[in-house]
PDB file of C-alpha atoms and ligand atoms in Angstrom:
ATOM      1  CA  MET A   3      92.041  66.557 108.563  1.00 97.00           C
ATOM      2  CA  ARG A   4      93.057  62.911 108.451  1.00 98.00           C
ATOM      3  CA  LEU A   5      91.802  61.002 105.404  1.00 98.00           C
ATOM      4  CA  ILE A   6      90.228  57.592 105.780  1.00 98.00           C
ATOM      5  CA  GLU A   7      91.416  54.612 103.765  1.00 97.00           C
ATOM      6  CA  ASN A   8      88.533  54.773 101.283  1.00 97.00           C
ATOM      7  CA  ASP A   9      89.418  58.372 100.380  1.00 98.00           C
ATOM      8  CA  ILE A  10      92.870  57.244  99.279  1.00 98.00           C
ATOM      9  CA  LEU A  11      93.396  55.370  95.999  1.00 98.00           C
ATOM     10  CA  THR A  12      97.229  55.454  95.950  1.00 98.00           C
ATOM     11  CA  LYS A  13      97.430  52.866  98.673  1.00 98.00           C
ATOM     12  CA  ASP A  14     101.219  52.466  98.843  1.00 97.00           C
ATOM     13  CA  VAL A  15     101.535  55.679 100.898  1.00 98.00           C
ATOM     14  CA  LEU A  16      99.695  53.946 103.720  1.00 98.00           C
ATOM     15  CA  ASP A  17     102.896  51.938 104.331  1.00 98.00           C
ATOM     16  CA  TRP A  18     105.253  54.923 104.330  1.00 98.00           C
ATOM     17  CA  LYS A  19     107.272  55.490 107.490  1.00 98.00           C
ATOM     18  CA  GLY A  20     108.374  58.858 108.862  1.00 97.00           C
ATOM     19  CA  MET A  21     107.340  62.345 107.813  1.00 98.00           C
ATOM     20  CA  HIS A  22     106.635  63.161 104.164  1.00 98.00           C
ATOM     21  CA  LEU A  23     105.370  66.409 102.716  1.00 98.00           C
ATOM     22  CA  PHE A  24     103.899  66.928  99.253  1.00 98.00           C
ATOM     23  CA  HIS A  25     104.323  70.630  98.572  1.00 98.00           C
ATOM     24  CA  PHE A  26     105.163  73.306  96.012  1.00 97.00           C
ATOM     25  CA  MET A  27     107.921  75.834  96.539  1.00 95.00           C
ATOM     26  CA  ALA A  28     105.797  78.927  95.836  1.00 94.00           C
ATOM     27  CA  SER A  29     102.519  77.764  97.404  1.00 96.00           C
ATOM     28  CA  SER A  30     101.466  79.832 100.410  1.00 96.00           C
ATOM     29  CA  CYS A  31      99.966  76.853 102.258  1.00 97.00           C
ATOM     30  CA  SER A  32     103.128  74.831 101.643  1.00 97.00           C
ATOM     31  CA  GLN A  33     105.328  77.697 102.852  1.00 97.00           C
ATOM     32  CA  LYS A  34     103.287  77.886 106.040  1.00 97.00           C
ATOM     33  CA  THR A  35     103.759  74.185 106.694  1.00 97.00           C
ATOM     34  CA  ARG A  36     107.484  74.240 105.901  1.00 96.00           C
ATOM     35  CA  ILE A  37     108.081  77.163 108.274  1.00 95.00           C
ATOM     36  CA  CYS A  38     106.441  75.162 111.087  1.00 96.00           C
ATOM     37  CA  LEU A  39     108.624  72.174 110.269  1.00 95.00           C
ATOM     38  CA  ASN A  40     111.708  74.451 110.284  1.00 91.00           C
ATOM     39  CA  LEU A  41     110.827  76.140 113.572  1.00 92.00           C
ATOM     40  CA  LYS A  42     110.294  72.754 115.170  1.00 94.00           C
ATOM     41  CA  ASN A  43     113.408  71.174 113.635  1.00 94.00           C
ATOM     42  CA  ILE A  44     111.440  68.230 112.313  1.00 96.00           C
ATOM     43  CA  ASP A  45     113.116  65.987 109.710  1.00 96.00           C
ATOM     44  CA  TRP A  46     110.931  65.409 106.670  1.00 97.00           C
ATOM     45  CA  THR A  47     111.124  63.950 103.198  1.00 98.00           C
ATOM     46  CA  SER A  48     110.233  66.328 100.388  1.00 98.00           C
ATOM     47  CA  HIS A  49     107.904  65.390  97.506  1.00 98.00           C
ATOM     48  CA  HIS A  50     107.882  68.485  95.351  1.00 98.00           C
ATOM     49  CA  LEU A  51     105.024  69.089  92.894  1.00 98.00           C
ATOM     50  CA  ASP A  52     105.011  71.845  90.288  1.00 95.00           C
ATOM     51  CA  LEU A  53     101.493  73.302  90.302  1.00 94.00           C
ATOM     52  CA  GLY A  54     102.208  75.311  87.147  1.00 89.00           C
ATOM     53  CA  LYS A  55     102.806  72.027  85.323  1.00 90.00           C
ATOM     54  CA  GLY A  56      99.700  70.391  86.798  1.00 91.00           C
ATOM     55  CA  ASP A  57     101.593  67.770  88.856  1.00 95.00           C
ATOM     56  CA  ASN A  58      98.803  67.969  91.439  1.00 97.00           C
ATOM     57  CA  TYR A  59      96.272  66.597  88.924  1.00 96.00           C
ATOM     58  CA  SER A  60      98.097  63.324  88.234  1.00 96.00           C
ATOM     59  CA  GLU A  61      96.287  60.071  88.948  1.00 97.00           C
ATOM     60  CA  TYR A  62      98.980  59.315  91.523  1.00 98.00           C
ATOM     61  CA  TYR A  63      98.590  62.543  93.516  1.00 98.00           C
ATOM     62  CA  LEU A  64      94.794  62.722  93.281  1.00 98.00           C
ATOM     63  CA  GLY A  65      94.914  59.176  94.629  1.00 98.00           C
ATOM     64  CA  ILE A  66      96.631  60.580  97.721  1.00 98.00           C
ATOM     65  CA  ASN A  67      94.846  63.912  98.125  1.00 98.00           C
ATOM     66  CA  PRO A  68      91.404  63.776  96.431  1.00 98.00           C
ATOM     67  CA  ARG A  69      91.250  67.591  96.603  1.00 98.00           C
ATOM     68  CA  GLY A  70      94.363  67.887  94.424  1.00 97.00           C
ATOM     69  CA  LEU A  71      95.749  70.641  96.630  1.00 98.00           C
ATOM     70  CA  VAL A  72      99.050  71.042  98.422  1.00 98.00           C
ATOM     71  CA  PRO A  73     100.232  70.477 101.056  1.00 98.00           C
ATOM     72  CA  THR A  74      99.627  66.871 102.041  1.00 98.00           C
ATOM     73  CA  LEU A  75     101.432  65.454 105.049  1.00 98.00           C
ATOM     74  CA  ILE A  76     102.010  61.743 105.435  1.00 98.00           C
ATOM     75  CA  HIS A  77     103.097  60.748 108.919  1.00 98.00           C
ATOM     76  CA  ASP A  78     103.770  57.050 109.453  1.00 98.00           C
ATOM     77  CA  GLY A  79     101.179  56.160 106.809  1.00 98.00           C
ATOM     78  CA  GLU A  80      98.505  58.593 108.024  1.00 98.00           C
ATOM     79  CA  VAL A  81      97.453  61.031 105.302  1.00 98.00           C
ATOM     80  CA  HIS A  82      96.624  64.562 106.473  1.00 98.00           C
ATOM     81  CA  ILE A  83      95.347  67.425 104.311  1.00 98.00           C
ATOM     82  CA  GLU A  84      94.536  71.118 104.948  1.00 98.00           C
ATOM     83  CA  SER A  85      97.532  73.202 105.963  1.00 98.00           C
ATOM     84  CA  ASN A  86      95.967  74.649 109.104  1.00 97.00           C
ATOM     85  CA  ASP A  87      95.008  71.211 110.387  1.00 97.00           C
ATOM     86  CA  ILE A  88      98.508  69.994 109.540  1.00 98.00           C
ATOM     87  CA  ILE A  89     100.293  72.719 111.501  1.00 97.00           C
ATOM     88  CA  VAL A  90      98.058  72.226 114.532  1.00 97.00           C
ATOM     89  CA  LEU A  91      98.687  68.468 114.329  1.00 97.00           C
ATOM     90  CA  LEU A  92     102.456  69.000 114.097  1.00 97.00           C
ATOM     91  CA  ASP A  93     102.275  71.119 117.223  1.00 97.00           C
ATOM     92  CA  GLU A  94     100.461  68.360 119.103  1.00 96.00           C
ATOM     93  CA  ARG A  95     102.908  65.674 117.975  1.00 97.00           C
ATOM     94  CA  PHE A  96     106.085  67.776 118.362  1.00 96.00           C
ATOM     95  CA  PRO A  97     105.447  70.025 121.365  1.00 94.00           C
ATOM     96  CA  GLU A  98     109.132  71.002 121.871  1.00 89.00           C
ATOM     97  CA  ARG A  99     108.649  74.521 120.551  1.00 92.00           C
ATOM     98  CA  LYS A 100     105.013  75.287 121.203  1.00 95.00           C
ATOM     99  CA  LEU A 101     103.340  77.197 118.351  1.00 97.00           C
ATOM    100  CA  VAL A 102      99.767  76.605 119.575  1.00 97.00           C
ATOM    101  CA  PRO A 103      99.689  77.328 123.320  1.00 96.00           C
ATOM    102  CA  GLN A 104      97.003  75.076 124.832  1.00 95.00           C
ATOM    103  CA  ILE A 105      95.233  77.948 126.541  1.00 96.00           C
ATOM    104  CA  GLN A 106      94.861  79.843 123.219  1.00 97.00           C
ATOM    105  CA  LYS A 107      94.091  76.833 121.035  1.00 97.00           C
ATOM    106  CA  ASP A 108      90.366  77.471 120.482  1.00 97.00           C
ATOM    107  CA  LYS A 109      90.918  81.104 119.569  1.00 97.00           C
ATOM    108  CA  ILE A 110      93.812  80.255 117.247  1.00 98.00           C
ATOM    109  CA  VAL A 111      91.811  77.533 115.477  1.00 97.00           C
ATOM    110  CA  ASP A 112      88.945  79.976 115.045  1.00 98.00           C
ATOM    111  CA  LEU A 113      91.190  82.707 113.620  1.00 98.00           C
ATOM    112  CA  LEU A 114      92.896  80.192 111.318  1.00 98.00           C
ATOM    113  CA  ARG A 115      89.489  79.248 109.931  1.00 98.00           C
ATOM    114  CA  HIS A 116      88.911  82.891 109.039  1.00 97.00           C
ATOM    115  CA  GLU A 117      92.349  82.946 107.352  1.00 97.00           C
ATOM    116  CA  ASP A 118      91.517  79.808 105.354  1.00 97.00           C
ATOM    117  CA  ASP A 119      88.205  81.346 104.229  1.00 97.00           C
ATOM    118  CA  LEU A 120      90.282  83.993 102.436  1.00 98.00           C
ATOM    119  CA  HIS A 121      92.369  81.509 100.491  1.00 97.00           C
ATOM    120  CA  LEU A 122      90.544  81.845  97.174  1.00 97.00           C
ATOM    121  CA  ASP A 123      90.727  85.629  97.582  1.00 98.00           C
ATOM    122  CA  LEU A 124      94.492  85.321  97.866  1.00 98.00           C
ATOM    123  CA  ARG A 125      94.529  83.206  94.721  1.00 97.00           C
ATOM    124  CA  THR A 126      92.373  85.782  92.929  1.00 97.00           C
ATOM    125  CA  LEU A 127      94.895  88.547  93.639  1.00 97.00           C
ATOM    126  CA  THR A 128      97.895  86.293  92.965  1.00 96.00           C
ATOM    127  CA  PHE A 129      96.761  85.235  89.528  1.00 95.00           C
ATOM    128  CA  ARG A 130      96.467  88.808  88.345  1.00 96.00           C
ATOM    129  CA  TYR A 131      99.169  90.571  90.316  1.00 97.00           C
ATOM    130  CA  THR A 132     102.172  88.258  90.423  1.00 95.00           C
ATOM    131  CA  HIS A 133     103.437  86.827  87.127  1.00 87.00           C
ATOM    132  CA  PRO A 134     100.849  86.504  84.327  1.00 83.00           C
ATOM    133  CA  ARG A 135      99.255  83.053  84.008  1.00 85.00           C
ATOM    134  CA  GLY A 136      97.628  83.450  80.581  1.00 82.00           C
ATOM    135  CA  LYS A 137      93.913  83.482  79.765  1.00 82.00           C
ATOM    136  CA  GLU A 138      93.270  79.933  80.869  1.00 88.00           C
ATOM    137  CA  PRO A 139      95.404  79.209  83.944  1.00 90.00           C
ATOM    138  CA  ARG A 140      94.219  75.567  84.039  1.00 91.00           C
ATOM    139  CA  SER A 141      93.329  74.070  80.642  1.00 90.00           C
ATOM    140  CA  LYS A 142      90.071  72.213  79.954  1.00 91.00           C
ATOM    141  CA  GLU A 143      92.019  68.980  79.633  1.00 91.00           C
ATOM    142  CA  THR A 144      93.717  69.531  83.002  1.00 92.00           C
ATOM    143  CA  LEU A 145      90.370  70.232  84.637  1.00 94.00           C
ATOM    144  CA  GLN A 146      88.847  67.156  83.034  1.00 94.00           C
ATOM    145  CA  ASN A 147      91.630  65.079  84.602  1.00 94.00           C
ATOM    146  CA  TYR A 148      90.982  66.785  87.890  1.00 96.00           C
ATOM    147  CA  ARG A 149      87.272  66.018  87.688  1.00 96.00           C
ATOM    148  CA  ASN A 150      87.757  62.352  86.782  1.00 97.00           C
ATOM    149  CA  ARG A 151      90.638  61.283  88.975  1.00 98.00           C
ATOM    150  CA  GLY A 152      90.860  60.461  92.661  1.00 98.00           C
ATOM    151  CA  SER A 153      88.126  59.178  94.941  1.00 98.00           C
ATOM    152  CA  GLY A 154      86.322  62.570  95.015  1.00 97.00           C
ATOM    153  CA  GLN A 155      85.621  62.015  98.687  1.00 97.00           C
ATOM    154  CA  VAL A 156      87.022  63.267 101.975  1.00 98.00           C
ATOM    155  CA  GLY A 157      86.162  61.497 105.201  1.00 97.00           C
ATOM    156  CA  GLY A 158      83.887  59.189 103.183  1.00 97.00           C
ATOM    157  CA  GLU A 159      81.714  62.085 101.952  1.00 97.00           C
ATOM    158  CA  ILE A 160      81.533  63.640  98.459  1.00 96.00           C
ATOM    159  CA  ASP A 161      84.013  66.501  98.594  1.00 97.00           C
ATOM    160  CA  GLU A 162      82.405  69.880  97.985  1.00 96.00           C
ATOM    161  CA  ALA A 163      85.767  71.632  98.130  1.00 97.00           C
ATOM    162  CA  LYS A 164      86.659  70.007  94.821  1.00 97.00           C
ATOM    163  CA  GLU A 165      83.575  71.545  93.174  1.00 96.00           C
ATOM    164  CA  ARG A 166      84.584  74.932  94.572  1.00 96.00           C
ATOM    165  CA  GLU A 167      88.063  74.529  93.089  1.00 97.00           C
ATOM    166  CA  LEU A 168      86.696  73.519  89.688  1.00 96.00           C
ATOM    167  CA  LYS A 169      84.368  76.502  89.704  1.00 96.00           C
ATOM    168  CA  PHE A 170      87.241  78.865  90.489  1.00 96.00           C
ATOM    169  CA  TRP A 171      89.297  77.651  87.508  1.00 95.00           C
ATOM    170  CA  GLU A 172      86.326  77.531  85.129  1.00 95.00           C
ATOM    171  CA  THR A 173      85.337  81.101  86.005  1.00 94.00           C
ATOM    172  CA  ALA A 174      88.958  82.241  85.618  1.00 94.00           C
ATOM    173  CA  ALA A 175      89.024  80.699  82.129  1.00 93.00           C
ATOM    174  CA  ASP A 176      85.595  82.129  81.164  1.00 93.00           C
ATOM    175  CA  VAL A 177      85.761  85.713  82.368  1.00 93.00           C
ATOM    176  CA  GLY A 178      89.300  86.089  83.713  1.00 93.00           C
ATOM    177  CA  ILE A 179      90.014  87.699  87.076  1.00 95.00           C
ATOM    178  CA  THR A 180      87.713  90.707  86.840  1.00 95.00           C
ATOM    179  CA  ASP A 181      88.129  94.144  88.430  1.00 97.00           C
ATOM    180  CA  ASP A 182      85.084  93.387  90.559  1.00 97.00           C
ATOM    181  CA  ALA A 183      86.656  90.188  91.859  1.00 97.00           C
ATOM    182  CA  ILE A 184      89.832  92.148  92.684  1.00 98.00           C
ATOM    183  CA  ARG A 185      87.866  94.792  94.593  1.00 98.00           C
ATOM    184  CA  ILE A 186      85.855  92.257  96.584  1.00 98.00           C
ATOM    185  CA  SER A 187      88.910  90.204  97.555  1.00 98.00           C
ATOM    186  CA  THR A 188      91.008  93.262  98.411  1.00 98.00           C
ATOM    187  CA  ASN A 189      88.296  94.700 100.646  1.00 98.00           C
ATOM    188  CA  LYS A 190      88.064  91.436 102.550  1.00 98.00           C
ATOM    189  CA  PHE A 191      91.797  91.539 103.170  1.00 98.00           C
ATOM    190  CA  ARG A 192      91.725  95.173 104.188  1.00 98.00           C
ATOM    191  CA  ALA A 193      89.110  94.391 106.849  1.00 98.00           C
ATOM    192  CA  ALA A 194      91.015  91.317 108.037  1.00 98.00           C
ATOM    193  CA  ILE A 195      94.280  93.273 108.310  1.00 98.00           C
ATOM    194  CA  ASP A 196      92.493  95.937 110.371  1.00 98.00           C
ATOM    195  CA  GLU A 197      91.609  93.137 112.783  1.00 97.00           C
ATOM    196  CA  LEU A 198      95.275  92.102 112.914  1.00 98.00           C
ATOM    197  CA  ASN A 199      96.098  95.704 113.735  1.00 97.00           C
ATOM    198  CA  ASP A 200      93.788  95.487 116.765  1.00 97.00           C
ATOM    199  CA  LEU A 201      95.481  92.284 117.925  1.00 96.00           C
ATOM    200  CA  LEU A 202      98.874  93.985 117.701  1.00 97.00           C
ATOM    201  CA  THR A 203      97.858  97.040 119.755  1.00 95.00           C
ATOM    202  CA  ASP A 204      99.179  95.589 122.996  1.00 92.00           C
ATOM    203  CA  ASN A 205     101.128  92.618 121.687  1.00 95.00           C
ATOM    204  CA  LYS A 206     104.473  91.954 120.063  1.00 97.00           C
ATOM    205  CA  ASN A 207     102.906  89.155 117.983  1.00 98.00           C
ATOM    206  CA  LEU A 208      99.279  88.391 117.129  1.00 98.00           C
ATOM    207  CA  MET A 209      98.568  86.240 120.180  1.00 97.00           C
ATOM    208  CA  GLY A 210     101.017  87.822 122.625  1.00 97.00           C
ATOM    209  CA  GLU A 211     104.771  87.684 123.171  1.00 96.00           C
ATOM    210  CA  GLU A 212     105.515  84.393 121.414  1.00 95.00           C
ATOM    211  CA  ILE A 213     105.205  83.409 117.755  1.00 96.00           C
ATOM    212  CA  THR A 214     102.238  81.129 117.090  1.00 97.00           C
ATOM    213  CA  VAL A 215     100.952  79.410 113.952  1.00 97.00           C
ATOM    214  CA  LEU A 216      98.643  82.393 113.443  1.00 98.00           C
ATOM    215  CA  ASP A 217     101.650  84.684 112.971  1.00 98.00           C
ATOM    216  CA  ILE A 218     103.117  82.230 110.491  1.00 97.00           C
ATOM    217  CA  ALA A 219      99.892  81.984 108.504  1.00 97.00           C
ATOM    218  CA  TRP A 220      99.447  85.741 108.274  1.00 98.00           C
ATOM    219  CA  VAL A 221     103.063  86.554 107.460  1.00 98.00           C
ATOM    220  CA  ILE A 222     102.690  84.243 104.480  1.00 97.00           C
ATOM    221  CA  TYR A 223      99.500  85.936 103.308  1.00 98.00           C
ATOM    222  CA  LEU A 224     100.893  89.433 103.813  1.00 98.00           C
ATOM    223  CA  ASN A 225     104.056  88.512 101.976  1.00 98.00           C
ATOM    224  CA  ARG A 226     101.949  87.556  98.968  1.00 98.00           C
ATOM    225  CA  LEU A 227      99.764  90.668  99.225  1.00 98.00           C
ATOM    226  CA  VAL A 228     102.800  92.942  99.340  1.00 98.00           C
ATOM    227  CA  ARG A 229     104.225  91.142  96.295  1.00 97.00           C
ATOM    228  CA  CYS A 230     100.925  91.855  94.533  1.00 98.00           C
ATOM    229  CA  GLY A 231     101.347  95.565  95.266  1.00 98.00           C
ATOM    230  CA  TYR A 232      99.086  95.899  98.339  1.00 98.00           C
ATOM    231  CA  PRO A 233     100.233  99.095 100.145  1.00 98.00           C
ATOM    232  CA  LEU A 234     100.644  97.509 103.579  1.00 98.00           C
ATOM    233  CA  GLU A 235     102.998 100.145 104.955  1.00 98.00           C
ATOM    234  CA  ARG A 236     100.712 103.038 103.978  1.00 98.00           C
ATOM    235  CA  LEU A 237      97.411 101.475 105.096  1.00 98.00           C
ATOM    236  CA  HIS A 238      98.508  99.452 108.126  1.00 98.00           C
ATOM    237  CA  PRO A 239     101.875 100.758 109.434  1.00 98.00           C
ATOM    238  CA  ARG A 240     101.787  98.808 112.700  1.00 98.00           C
ATOM    239  CA  VAL A 241     101.015  95.528 110.940  1.00 98.00           C
ATOM    240  CA  ASN A 242     103.788  96.298 108.458  1.00 98.00           C
ATOM    241  CA  THR A 243     106.380  96.725 111.235  1.00 98.00           C
ATOM    242  CA  TRP A 244     105.386  93.413 112.830  1.00 98.00           C
ATOM    243  CA  PHE A 245     105.316  91.689 109.427  1.00 98.00           C
ATOM    244  CA  ASN A 246     108.855  92.835 108.560  1.00 97.00           C
ATOM    245  CA  SER A 247     110.220  91.730 111.928  1.00 96.00           C
ATOM    246  CA  LEU A 248     109.106  88.130 111.265  1.00 97.00           C
ATOM    247  CA  ARG A 249     109.484  88.064 107.490  1.00 96.00           C
ATOM    248  CA  MET A 250     113.265  88.495 107.777  1.00 94.00           C
ATOM    249  CA  LEU A 251     113.858  85.629 110.252  1.00 94.00           C
ATOM    250  CA  PRO A 252     115.808  82.878 108.454  1.00 93.00           C
ATOM    251  CA  GLU A 253     113.104  80.240 109.107  1.00 91.00           C
ATOM    252  CA  PHE A 254     110.677  82.451 107.174  1.00 94.00           C
ATOM    253  CA  ASN A 255     113.000  84.026 104.652  1.00 94.00           C
ATOM    254  CA  ASN A 256     114.402  80.676 103.458  1.00 94.00           C
ATOM    255  CA  GLU A 257     110.919  79.568 102.437  1.00 95.00           C
ATOM    256  CA  LEU A 258     109.931  82.828 100.775  1.00 95.00           C
ATOM    257  CA  VAL A 259     112.806  83.498  98.379  1.00 91.00           C
ATOM    258  CA  VAL A 260     111.671  84.015  94.814  1.00 93.00           C
ATOM    259  CA  PRO A 261     113.859  82.873  91.892  1.00 93.00           C
ATOM    260  CA  PRO A 262     115.205  85.934  89.965  1.00 95.00           C
ATOM    261  CA  GLU A 263     113.486  84.975  86.694  1.00 95.00           C
ATOM    262  CA  VAL A 264     110.101  84.767  88.470  1.00 93.00           C
ATOM    263  CA  GLN A 265     110.670  88.128  90.167  1.00 95.00           C
ATOM    264  CA  LYS A 266     111.601  89.637  86.797  1.00 96.00           C
ATOM    265  CA  ALA A 267     108.272  88.461  85.335  1.00 95.00           C
ATOM    266  CA  VAL A 268     106.400  89.980  88.302  1.00 96.00           C
ATOM    267  CA  ASP A 269     108.233  93.302  87.892  1.00 97.00           C
ATOM    268  CA  GLN A 270     107.443  93.385  84.184  1.00 97.00           C
ATOM    269  CA  ASN A 271     103.793  92.621  84.910  1.00 97.00           C
ATOM    270  CA  HIS A 272     103.641  95.488  87.416  1.00 97.00           C
ATOM    271  CA  GLU A 273     105.321  97.844  84.954  1.00 97.00           C
ATOM    272  CA  ARG A 274     102.719  97.000  82.307  1.00 97.00           C
ATOM    273  CA  GLN A 275      99.944  97.517  84.842  1.00 97.00           C
ATOM    274  CA  ARG A 276     101.392 100.893  85.875  1.00 98.00           C
ATOM    275  CA  LEU A 277     101.328 102.025  82.239  1.00 98.00           C
ATOM    276  CA  ASP A 278      97.739 100.776  81.831  1.00 97.00           C
ATOM    277  CA  GLY A 279      96.553 102.202  85.171  1.00 97.00           C
ATOM    278  CA  THR A 280      95.504  98.728  86.334  1.00 97.00           C
ATOM    279  CA  THR A 281      97.716  98.197  89.404  1.00 98.00           C
ATOM    280  CA  LEU A 282      96.113  96.696  92.497  1.00 98.00           C
ATOM    281  CA  VAL A 283      96.045 100.127  94.143  1.00 98.00           C
ATOM    282  CA  GLU A 284      94.234 101.641  91.156  1.00 98.00           C
ATOM    283  CA  VAL A 285      91.756  98.828  90.524  1.00 98.00           C
ATOM    284  CA  ALA A 286      90.854  98.400  94.186  1.00 98.00           C
ATOM    285  CA  GLY A 287      90.863 102.162  94.795  1.00 97.00           C
ATOM    286  CA  LEU A 288      93.257 102.015  97.734  1.00 96.00           C
TER     287      LEU A 288
HETATM  288  N1  GSH B 811      92.624  75.091 102.425  1.00 56.95           N
HETATM  289  C1  GSH B 811      93.726  74.477 101.774  1.00 56.95           C
HETATM  290  C2  GSH B 811      94.087  75.268 100.555  1.00 56.95           C
HETATM  291  C3  GSH B 811      95.180  74.558  99.775  1.00 56.95           C
HETATM  292  C4  GSH B 811      95.416  75.224  98.443  1.00 56.95           C
HETATM  293  O1  GSH B 811      94.524  75.842  97.838  1.00 56.95           O
HETATM  294  N2  GSH B 811      96.635  75.061  97.970  1.00 56.95           N
HETATM  295  C5  GSH B 811      96.996  75.656  96.708  1.00 56.95           C
HETATM  296  C6  GSH B 811      98.408  76.168  96.759  1.00 56.95           C
HETATM  297  S1  GSH B 811      98.594  77.417  98.000  1.00 56.95           S
HETATM  298  C7  GSH B 811      96.908  74.608  95.618  1.00 56.95           C
HETATM  299  O2  GSH B 811      97.206  73.458  95.848  1.00 56.95           O
HETATM  300  N3  GSH B 811      96.445  75.012  94.429  1.00 56.95           N
HETATM  301  C8  GSH B 811      96.247  74.113  93.342  1.00 56.95           C
HETATM  302  C9  GSH B 811      96.562  74.730  92.029  1.00 56.95           C
HETATM  303  O3  GSH B 811      97.004  75.884  91.977  1.00 56.95           O
HETATM  304  O4  GSH B 811      96.388  74.032  91.029  1.00 56.95           O
HETATM  305  C10 GSH B 811      94.921  74.354 102.728  1.00 56.95           C
HETATM  306  O5  GSH B 811      95.056  75.210 103.598  1.00 56.95           O
HETATM  307  O6  GSH B 811      95.685  73.388 102.616  1.00 56.95           O
END
């Protein structure tokens, strides 16, 4: 989705030349975008934000992306948000290695929409089953900044996605990530992965022989789910085999490495959950 000038308060980016990406190392949507850039050999300038430190809620960044989310792509002064729109746009502008075959475009866009609908479910599982984020993952002060800064509009319209984001963080602070929320989100993923299994029945990759953006998007999600303790191999062996074949390619692997201290915190979290009987498998009844 390309923003219009009125959506953008940090006007200097409108004069930027070349390809710039605002992203966060560990963000799934950023990883997806970076893998596309890698596969297409596109040169880009990195603007790294640390979401844990709230860099995405600065006046500067909310002036660029009123949703306060990563990634944001700036291409010759055009500001684009929403990772799925960005990867489809990159494929149109850099067709050398096609990742959205024209003939499959409508179906891919439709399936990507379904993937994006599950994004808050992925966040729900992440915030309980990777490293612990504390009782209030985004403080009241941070959320107040988020509410007040930026134009609050996308495409000239009041942005409802921002309200949805605020609600997510306020609920997380109020009641935490509940067992019910874990069950609901996990069941949605289980059903979605069963659909991937059907797509892989006769195909090497989700849309056929070649890798498309849909494969990239789902490898990223599955990578996160497996890190949360989702038993992919046991529940969906065919999907697991396909996932591992792509996950280990250097263009993917380079974007998915986890720093040892972060992995240690995840392992400790899982150990605690095993002792308490609150692993993902136990809570979701898998
Ligand atoms: N639909 C959006 C979702 C973007 C999104 O939620 N990004 C996450 C990181 S994966 C984010 O920026 N979260 C903000 C935060 O954690 O404060 C997209 O695909 O770009």
